[in-house]
PDB file of C-alpha atoms in Angstrom:
ATOM      1  CA  MET B   1       0.000   0.000   0.000  1.00  0.00           C
ATOM      2  CA  SER B   2       1.377   3.435  -0.944  1.00  0.00           C
ATOM      3  CA  LEU B   3       1.939   6.103   1.679  1.00  0.00           C
ATOM      4  CA  ILE B   4      -0.497   9.013   1.993  1.00  0.00           C
ATOM      5  CA  GLU B   5       0.828  12.506   2.692  1.00  0.00           C
ATOM      6  CA  GLY B   6      -1.065  14.601   5.201  1.00  0.00           C
ATOM      7  CA  LEU B   7      -0.968  17.411   7.747  1.00  0.00           C
ATOM      8  CA  ILE B   8      -1.827  16.653  11.367  1.00  0.00           C
ATOM      9  CA  ILE B   9      -4.225  19.430  12.329  1.00  0.00           C
ATOM     10  CA  LYS B  10      -5.507  18.277  15.710  1.00  0.00           C
ATOM     11  CA  THR B  11      -4.797  15.539  18.258  1.00  0.00           C
ATOM     12  CA  GLN B  12      -6.600  14.248  21.319  1.00  0.00           C
ATOM     13  CA  ASN B  13      -5.450  11.701  23.873  1.00  0.00           C
ATOM     14  CA  TYR B  14      -7.521   8.528  23.766  1.00  0.00           C
ATOM     15  CA  GLN B  15      -7.681   5.900  26.484  1.00  0.00           C
ATOM     16  CA  GLU B  16      -4.376   5.258  28.262  1.00  0.00           C
ATOM     17  CA  ASN B  17      -1.639   5.580  25.635  1.00  0.00           C
ATOM     18  CA  SER B  18      -3.317   6.295  22.304  1.00  0.00           C
ATOM     19  CA  LYS B  19      -4.355   9.369  20.345  1.00  0.00           C
ATOM     20  CA  ILE B  20      -7.033  10.368  17.892  1.00  0.00           C
ATOM     21  CA  VAL B  21      -5.376  12.459  15.180  1.00  0.00           C
ATOM     22  CA  TRP B  22      -7.190  14.595  12.615  1.00  0.00           C
ATOM     23  CA  ILE B  23      -5.299  14.638   9.318  1.00  0.00           C
ATOM     24  CA  LEU B  24      -5.860  16.796   6.240  1.00  0.00           C
ATOM     25  CA  THR B  25      -4.870  15.166   2.951  1.00  0.00           C
ATOM     26  CA  ALA B  26      -5.495  16.001  -0.689  1.00  0.00           C
ATOM     27  CA  PHE B  27      -8.534  13.700  -0.496  1.00  0.00           C
ATOM     28  CA  ASP B  28     -10.247  14.295   2.843  1.00  0.00           C
ATOM     29  CA  TYR B  29     -10.110  15.497   6.429  1.00  0.00           C
ATOM     30  CA  THR B  30     -10.435  12.459   8.671  1.00  0.00           C
ATOM     31  CA  SER B  31      -9.700  11.314  12.213  1.00  0.00           C
ATOM     32  CA  TYR B  32      -7.531   8.239  12.814  1.00  0.00           C
ATOM     33  CA  LEU B  33      -6.650   6.135  15.831  1.00  0.00           C
ATOM     34  CA  MET B  34      -2.912   5.924  16.586  1.00  0.00           C
ATOM     35  CA  ARG B  35      -2.390   3.224  19.183  1.00  0.00           C
ATOM     36  CA  GLY B  36       0.367   3.823  21.738  1.00  0.00           C
ATOM     37  CA  SER B  37       1.264   7.221  20.276  1.00  0.00           C
ATOM     38  CA  ALA B  38       0.698   9.170  23.517  1.00  0.00           C
ATOM     39  CA  ASN B  39       3.724   7.417  25.023  1.00  0.00           C
ATOM     40  CA  PRO B  40       6.910   9.455  24.296  1.00  0.00           C
ATOM     41  CA  LYS B  41       8.858   6.183  24.078  1.00  0.00           C
ATOM     42  CA  SER B  42       6.573   4.834  21.356  1.00  0.00           C
ATOM     43  CA  HIS B  43       7.972   4.442  17.837  1.00  0.00           C
ATOM     44  CA  ASN B  44       5.044   6.459  16.418  1.00  0.00           C
ATOM     45  CA  TYR B  45       5.149   9.328  18.923  1.00  0.00           C
ATOM     46  CA  ALA B  46       7.238  11.532  16.578  1.00  0.00           C
ATOM     47  CA  TYR B  47       4.614  11.479  13.832  1.00  0.00           C
ATOM     48  CA  SER B  48       1.566  11.897  16.067  1.00  0.00           C
ATOM     49  CA  ASN B  49       1.807  15.593  16.977  1.00  0.00           C
ATOM     50  CA  GLU B  50      -0.095  18.628  15.743  1.00  0.00           C
ATOM     51  CA  LEU B  51       1.523  20.772  13.062  1.00  0.00           C
ATOM     52  CA  THR B  52       3.436  17.891  11.512  1.00  0.00           C
ATOM     53  CA  LYS B  53       3.438  16.796   7.881  1.00  0.00           C
ATOM     54  CA  ILE B  54       3.652  13.020   7.609  1.00  0.00           C
ATOM     55  CA  ARG B  55       3.404  10.125   5.194  1.00  0.00           C
ATOM     56  CA  PHE B  56       1.328   7.303   6.603  1.00  0.00           C
ATOM     57  CA  GLN B  57      -0.450   4.010   6.061  1.00  0.00           C
ATOM     58  CA  THR B  58      -3.759   2.861   7.481  1.00  0.00           C
ATOM     59  CA  SER B  59      -5.460  -0.445   8.177  1.00  0.00           C
ATOM     60  CA  ASP B  60      -8.719  -1.510   6.566  1.00  0.00           C
ATOM     61  CA  ARG B  61      -9.999  -2.436  10.033  1.00  0.00           C
ATOM     62  CA  LEU B  62     -11.840  -0.046  12.328  1.00  0.00           C
ATOM     63  CA  GLN B  63     -11.467   0.209  16.091  1.00  0.00           C
ATOM     64  CA  LYS B  64     -14.220   1.974  18.031  1.00  0.00           C
ATOM     65  CA  GLY B  65     -15.345   3.426  14.690  1.00  0.00           C
ATOM     66  CA  PHE B  66     -11.944   4.911  13.836  1.00  0.00           C
ATOM     67  CA  PRO B  67      -9.648   3.842  10.989  1.00  0.00           C
ATOM     68  CA  ILE B  68      -6.269   2.807  12.392  1.00  0.00           C
ATOM     69  CA  LEU B  69      -3.073   4.579  11.385  1.00  0.00           C
ATOM     70  CA  THR B  70      -0.519   1.769  11.373  1.00  0.00           C
ATOM     71  CA  SER B  71       2.767   3.385  10.321  1.00  0.00           C
ATOM     72  CA  GLY B  72       4.222   6.684   9.234  1.00  0.00           C
ATOM     73  CA  GLU B  73       7.183   8.977   8.846  1.00  0.00           C
ATOM     74  CA  VAL B  74       7.779  12.679   9.416  1.00  0.00           C
ATOM     75  CA  VAL B  75       8.104  14.811   6.287  1.00  0.00           C
ATOM     76  CA  GLN B  76       8.194  18.241   7.956  1.00  0.00           C
ATOM     77  CA  ASN B  77       7.897  19.126  11.641  1.00  0.00           C
ATOM     78  CA  PHE B  78       7.860  22.929  11.203  1.00  0.00           C
ATOM     79  CA  SER B  79      10.472  23.344  13.932  1.00  0.00           C
ATOM     80  CA  ALA B  80      11.093  27.030  13.133  1.00  0.00           C
ATOM     81  CA  THR B  81       7.408  27.701  13.779  1.00  0.00           C
ATOM     82  CA  LYS B  82       7.163  25.613  16.936  1.00  0.00           C
ATOM     83  CA  THR B  83      10.063  27.493  18.541  1.00  0.00           C
ATOM     84  CA  ASN B  84       8.732  30.984  17.737  1.00  0.00           C
ATOM     85  CA  ILE B  85       5.846  32.325  19.816  1.00  0.00           C
ATOM     86  CA  ASP B  86       4.659  34.841  17.193  1.00  0.00           C
ATOM     87  CA  LYS B  87       4.542  32.186  14.493  1.00  0.00           C
ATOM     88  CA  MET B  88       2.776  29.747  16.812  1.00  0.00           C
ATOM     89  CA  ARG B  89       0.089  32.276  17.748  1.00  0.00           C
ATOM     90  CA  MET B  90      -0.636  32.641  14.045  1.00  0.00           C
ATOM     91  CA  VAL B  91      -0.573  28.922  13.268  1.00  0.00           C
ATOM     92  CA  ILE B  92      -2.805  28.003  16.223  1.00  0.00           C
ATOM     93  CA  VAL B  93      -5.562  30.088  14.618  1.00  0.00           C
ATOM     94  CA  ILE B  94      -4.917  28.575  11.180  1.00  0.00           C
ATOM     95  CA  LEU B  95      -5.140  25.018  12.541  1.00  0.00           C
ATOM     96  CA  ASP B  96      -8.322  25.891  14.430  1.00  0.00           C
ATOM     97  CA  MET B  97      -9.908  27.268  11.259  1.00  0.00           C
ATOM     98  CA  ILE B  98      -8.893  24.224   9.221  1.00  0.00           C
ATOM     99  CA  ASN B  99     -10.333  21.925  11.870  1.00  0.00           C
ATOM    100  CA  GLN B 100     -13.657  23.747  11.964  1.00  0.00           C
ATOM    101  CA  LEU B 101     -14.055  24.537   8.262  1.00  0.00           C
ATOM    102  CA  ALA B 102     -12.216  21.865   6.232  1.00  0.00           C
ATOM    103  CA  ASN B 103     -15.255  19.646   5.783  1.00  0.00           C
ATOM    104  CA  HIS B 104     -17.219  22.594   4.375  1.00  0.00           C
ATOM    105  CA  ILE B 105     -14.757  22.714   1.459  1.00  0.00           C
ATOM    106  CA  ASP B 106     -15.204  20.232  -1.399  1.00  0.00           C
ATOM    107  CA  ASP B 107     -11.875  20.854  -3.138  1.00  0.00           C
ATOM    108  CA  LYS B 108      -9.599  19.138  -0.620  1.00  0.00           C
ATOM    109  CA  GLN B 109      -6.706  18.984  -3.070  1.00  0.00           C
ATOM    110  CA  THR B 110      -6.540  22.773  -3.397  1.00  0.00           C
ATOM    111  CA  LEU B 111      -7.112  23.202   0.341  1.00  0.00           C
ATOM    112  CA  PHE B 112      -4.260  20.807   1.132  1.00  0.00           C
ATOM    113  CA  SER B 113      -1.916  22.581  -1.284  1.00  0.00           C
ATOM    114  CA  PHE B 114      -2.887  26.002   0.077  1.00  0.00           C
ATOM    115  CA  CYS B 115      -2.371  24.935   3.703  1.00  0.00           C
ATOM    116  CA  ASN B 116       1.041  23.512   2.858  1.00  0.00           C
ATOM    117  CA  GLN B 117       2.006  26.764   1.152  1.00  0.00           C
ATOM    118  CA  ILE B 118       0.965  29.059   3.987  1.00  0.00           C
ATOM    119  CA  LEU B 119       2.515  26.861   6.692  1.00  0.00           C
ATOM    120  CA  ASP B 120       5.785  26.671   4.747  1.00  0.00           C
ATOM    121  CA  LEU B 121       5.766  30.459   4.308  1.00  0.00           C
ATOM    122  CA  ILE B 122       5.302  31.036   8.019  1.00  0.00           C
ATOM    123  CA  ASN B 123       7.935  28.447   8.881  1.00  0.00           C
ATOM    124  CA  ASN B 124      10.536  29.862   6.485  1.00  0.00           C
ATOM    125  CA  SER B 125       9.808  33.574   6.932  1.00  0.00           C
ATOM    126  CA  PHE B 126       7.363  35.785   8.797  1.00  0.00           C
ATOM    127  CA  HIS B 127       5.011  38.677   8.261  1.00  0.00           C
ATOM    128  CA  PRO B 128       2.077  39.754  10.470  1.00  0.00           C
ATOM    129  CA  LEU B 129      -0.226  39.733   7.428  1.00  0.00           C
ATOM    130  CA  TYR B 130       0.154  36.005   6.747  1.00  0.00           C
ATOM    131  CA  LEU B 131      -2.748  35.065   9.024  1.00  0.00           C
ATOM    132  CA  GLN B 132      -5.063  37.592   7.382  1.00  0.00           C
ATOM    133  CA  ILE B 133      -3.943  36.417   3.932  1.00  0.00           C
ATOM    134  CA  PHE B 134      -4.870  32.865   4.927  1.00  0.00           C
ATOM    135  CA  ARG B 135      -8.279  33.975   6.215  1.00  0.00           C
ATOM    136  CA  LEU B 136      -8.900  36.047   3.095  1.00  0.00           C
ATOM    137  CA  LYS B 137      -7.954  33.399   0.537  1.00  0.00           C
ATOM    138  CA  LEU B 138      -9.809  30.668   2.437  1.00  0.00           C
ATOM    139  CA  LEU B 139     -13.045  32.537   1.664  1.00  0.00           C
ATOM    140  CA  TYR B 140     -12.652  31.573  -2.003  1.00  0.00           C
ATOM    141  CA  LEU B 141     -12.470  27.873  -1.136  1.00  0.00           C
ATOM    142  CA  LEU B 142     -15.497  28.291   1.123  1.00  0.00           C
ATOM    143  CA  GLY B 143     -17.455  29.727  -1.807  1.00  0.00           C
ATOM    144  CA  VAL B 144     -18.038  33.166  -0.283  1.00  0.00           C
ATOM    145  CA  GLY B 145     -15.083  35.140  -1.610  1.00  0.00           C
ATOM    146  CA  PRO B 146     -15.488  38.916  -1.974  1.00  0.00           C
ATOM    147  CA  ILE B 147     -16.450  40.177  -5.440  1.00  0.00           C
ATOM    148  CA  PHE B 148     -14.235  42.903  -6.886  1.00  0.00           C
ATOM    149  CA  SER B 149     -14.868  42.684 -10.650  1.00  0.00           C
ATOM    150  CA  LYS B 150     -18.551  43.645 -10.856  1.00  0.00           C
ATOM    151  CA  CYS B 151     -21.312  45.390  -8.967  1.00  0.00           C
ATOM    152  CA  VAL B 152     -22.990  42.955  -6.573  1.00  0.00           C
ATOM    153  CA  ASN B 153     -26.334  44.713  -7.107  1.00  0.00           C
ATOM    154  CA  CYS B 154     -26.647  45.153 -10.879  1.00  0.00           C
ATOM    155  CA  GLY B 155     -23.824  42.961 -12.217  1.00  0.00           C
ATOM    156  CA  THR B 156     -22.104  45.747 -14.156  1.00  0.00           C
ATOM    157  CA  SER B 157     -18.365  45.208 -14.660  1.00  0.00           C
ATOM    158  CA  ILE B 158     -16.398  47.804 -12.704  1.00  0.00           C
ATOM    159  CA  LYS B 159     -12.793  48.581 -11.847  1.00  0.00           C
ATOM    160  CA  GLN B 160     -13.532  51.094  -9.115  1.00  0.00           C
ATOM    161  CA  GLY B 161     -16.408  51.551  -6.751  1.00  0.00           C
ATOM    162  CA  THR B 162     -17.423  51.226  -3.130  1.00  0.00           C
ATOM    163  CA  PHE B 163     -17.285  47.972  -1.200  1.00  0.00           C
ATOM    164  CA  ASP B 164     -20.538  46.994   0.506  1.00  0.00           C
ATOM    165  CA  LEU B 165     -19.520  44.686   3.344  1.00  0.00           C
ATOM    166  CA  ASN B 166     -22.955  43.190   3.953  1.00  0.00           C
ATOM    167  CA  ASN B 167     -23.334  42.207   0.286  1.00  0.00           C
ATOM    168  CA  GLY B 168     -19.765  40.966  -0.058  1.00  0.00           C
ATOM    169  CA  GLY B 169     -18.588  43.005  -3.002  1.00  0.00           C
ATOM    170  CA  MET B 170     -18.116  46.176  -4.974  1.00  0.00           C
ATOM    171  CA  VAL B 171     -20.987  48.508  -5.772  1.00  0.00           C
ATOM    172  CA  CYS B 172     -21.108  50.854  -8.767  1.00  0.00           C
ATOM    173  CA  VAL B 173     -21.956  54.552  -8.440  1.00  0.00           C
ATOM    174  CA  HIS B 174     -25.533  53.931  -9.629  1.00  0.00           C
ATOM    175  CA  CYS B 175     -26.242  51.420  -6.857  1.00  0.00           C
ATOM    176  CA  GLN B 176     -24.484  53.042  -3.930  1.00  0.00           C
ATOM    177  CA  ASN B 177     -27.677  54.541  -2.532  1.00  0.00           C
ATOM    178  CA  GLN B 178     -29.082  51.003  -2.204  1.00  0.00           C
ATOM    179  CA  THR B 179     -26.321  49.819   0.122  1.00  0.00           C
ATOM    180  CA  LEU B 180     -25.878  50.158   3.850  1.00  0.00           C
ATOM    181  CA  THR B 181     -22.419  49.145   5.028  1.00  0.00           C
ATOM    182  CA  PHE B 182     -19.411  50.643   3.241  1.00  0.00           C
ATOM    183  CA  PHE B 183     -15.746  50.132   4.036  1.00  0.00           C
ATOM    184  CA  ASP B 184     -12.686  52.375   3.738  1.00  0.00           C
ATOM    185  CA  PRO B 185     -11.700  52.324   0.013  1.00  0.00           C
ATOM    186  CA  ASP B 186      -7.958  52.467   0.790  1.00  0.00           C
ATOM    187  CA  VAL B 187      -8.243  49.365   2.956  1.00  0.00           C
ATOM    188  CA  ILE B 188     -10.337  47.641   0.281  1.00  0.00           C
ATOM    189  CA  GLU B 189      -7.604  48.257  -2.304  1.00  0.00           C
ATOM    190  CA  VAL B 190      -5.115  46.436  -0.079  1.00  0.00           C
ATOM    191  CA  ILE B 191      -7.590  43.598   0.577  1.00  0.00           C
ATOM    192  CA  LYS B 192      -8.214  43.282  -3.165  1.00  0.00           C
ATOM    193  CA  PHE B 193      -4.475  43.089  -3.834  1.00  0.00           C
ATOM    194  CA  LEU B 194      -3.950  40.407  -1.183  1.00  0.00           C
ATOM    195  CA  TYR B 195      -6.947  38.398  -2.384  1.00  0.00           C
ATOM    196  CA  LEU B 196      -6.059  38.433  -6.080  1.00  0.00           C
ATOM    197  CA  THR B 197      -2.270  38.064  -5.842  1.00  0.00           C
ATOM    198  CA  LYS B 198      -0.888  34.531  -5.796  1.00  0.00           C
ATOM    199  CA  LEU B 199       0.558  33.494  -2.466  1.00  0.00           C
ATOM    200  CA  VAL B 200       3.993  32.830  -3.939  1.00  0.00           C
ATOM    201  CA  PHE B 201       4.325  36.535  -4.798  1.00  0.00           C
ATOM    202  CA  LEU B 202       3.354  37.796  -1.326  1.00  0.00           C
ATOM    203  CA  SER B 203       6.831  37.761   0.177  1.00  0.00           C
ATOM    204  CA  PRO B 204       7.739  39.892   3.228  1.00  0.00           C
ATOM    205  CA  PRO B 205       9.542  42.507   1.056  1.00  0.00           C
ATOM    206  CA  VAL B 206       6.379  42.913  -1.040  1.00  0.00           C
ATOM    207  CA  LEU B 207       4.103  43.044   2.001  1.00  0.00           C
ATOM    208  CA  ASN B 208       6.352  45.607   3.681  1.00  0.00           C
ATOM    209  CA  GLN B 209       5.520  48.050   0.880  1.00  0.00           C
ATOM    210  CA  ILE B 210       1.788  47.849   1.636  1.00  0.00           C
ATOM    211  CA  PRO B 211       0.197  50.444   3.951  1.00  0.00           C
ATOM    212  CA  ASN B 212      -0.173  49.063   7.461  1.00  0.00           C
ATOM    213  CA  TYR B 213      -3.878  48.209   7.641  1.00  0.00           C
ATOM    214  CA  LEU B 214      -3.429  45.015   9.650  1.00  0.00           C
ATOM    215  CA  LEU B 215      -6.048  45.931  12.265  1.00  0.00           C
ATOM    216  CA  GLU B 216      -8.560  47.141   9.670  1.00  0.00           C
ATOM    217  CA  ILE B 217      -8.134  43.995   7.552  1.00  0.00           C
ATOM    218  CA  SER B 218      -8.600  41.817  10.635  1.00  0.00           C
ATOM    219  CA  GLN B 219     -11.794  43.693  11.558  1.00  0.00           C
ATOM    220  CA  PHE B 220     -13.067  43.415   7.976  1.00  0.00           C
ATOM    221  CA  LEU B 221     -12.533  39.646   8.014  1.00  0.00           C
ATOM    222  CA  ASP B 222     -14.087  39.251  11.463  1.00  0.00           C
ATOM    223  CA  HIS B 223     -17.244  40.898  10.148  1.00  0.00           C
ATOM    224  CA  TYR B 224     -17.136  38.981   6.846  1.00  0.00           C
ATOM    225  CA  TYR B 225     -16.798  35.547   8.463  1.00  0.00           C
ATOM    226  CA  GLU B 226     -19.507  36.337  11.000  1.00  0.00           C
ATOM    227  CA  HIS B 227     -21.911  37.727   8.395  1.00  0.00           C
ATOM    228  CA  PHE B 228     -21.516  35.088   5.671  1.00  0.00           C
ATOM    229  CA  LEU B 229     -20.549  31.987   7.659  1.00  0.00           C
ATOM    230  CA  GLY B 230     -21.598  32.667  11.242  1.00  0.00           C
ATOM    231  CA  PHE B 231     -18.030  31.730  12.135  1.00  0.00           C
ATOM    232  CA  ASN B 232     -15.683  32.960  14.835  1.00  0.00           C
ATOM    233  CA  SER B 233     -12.374  31.250  15.564  1.00  0.00           C
ATOM    234  CA  ARG B 234     -12.362  30.021  19.147  1.00  0.00           C
ATOM    235  CA  ALA B 235      -8.562  29.990  19.199  1.00  0.00           C
ATOM    236  CA  GLU B 236      -8.322  33.560  17.929  1.00  0.00           C
ATOM    237  CA  ALA B 237     -10.828  34.776  20.519  1.00  0.00           C
ATOM    238  CA  ILE B 238      -8.742  33.215  23.298  1.00  0.00           C
ATOM    239  CA  LEU B 239      -5.441  34.583  21.969  1.00  0.00           C
ATOM    240  CA  LYS B 240      -6.854  38.109  21.714  1.00  0.00           C
ATOM    241  CA  LYS B 241      -7.505  38.021  25.464  1.00  0.00           C
ATOM    242  CA  LEU B 242      -3.912  37.076  26.318  1.00  0.00           C
TER     243      LEU B 242
END
């Protein structure tokens, strides 16, 4: 049987020495039983921890309703992230969002690739905007991405206009009196750039040239996720209180 590559997103101790691990792959987001993996002396302890990319095999048998992960190997342990508190604060929120939202996304292959990209970026470099970039681009995979190319009211193609937050997109000059919740156009220009630019081109030197609207972008996304998905990250809410 060939090995499957996946990202361990969440773990939970199970019974005396085992764990349930939630793994995102290019095919699904599924929980597996890893017997004995809670014991640091176990051979599979190293590939049973959160924020670890592994290759693994599973058994066809189920135990207590869980498929059994029988063997594996570490591909990437993201050590630079795990030893940096600022990176970890960011990644904790990302893992929480993946855990809560992954099964609302049909295109697991793109989700898996995107998660690998953003986690590698954070591990190899750092910029405070990376979390907001993840949140912003995830909206596309969730099917509720903001609309910048046309008026959300009349459908007219536009290059400039006002962003109506409650309707999730740009509004032309003829429809502006029909909208209620506008957002700062300078901030929207930055959000549009981050949303439409491929992740590979959003390096720290590029992001450092962008006006510092980190707080405004975060507030925009808080409202957007709440309005369109009824979603608030539990991990982010806790970290904001610390």
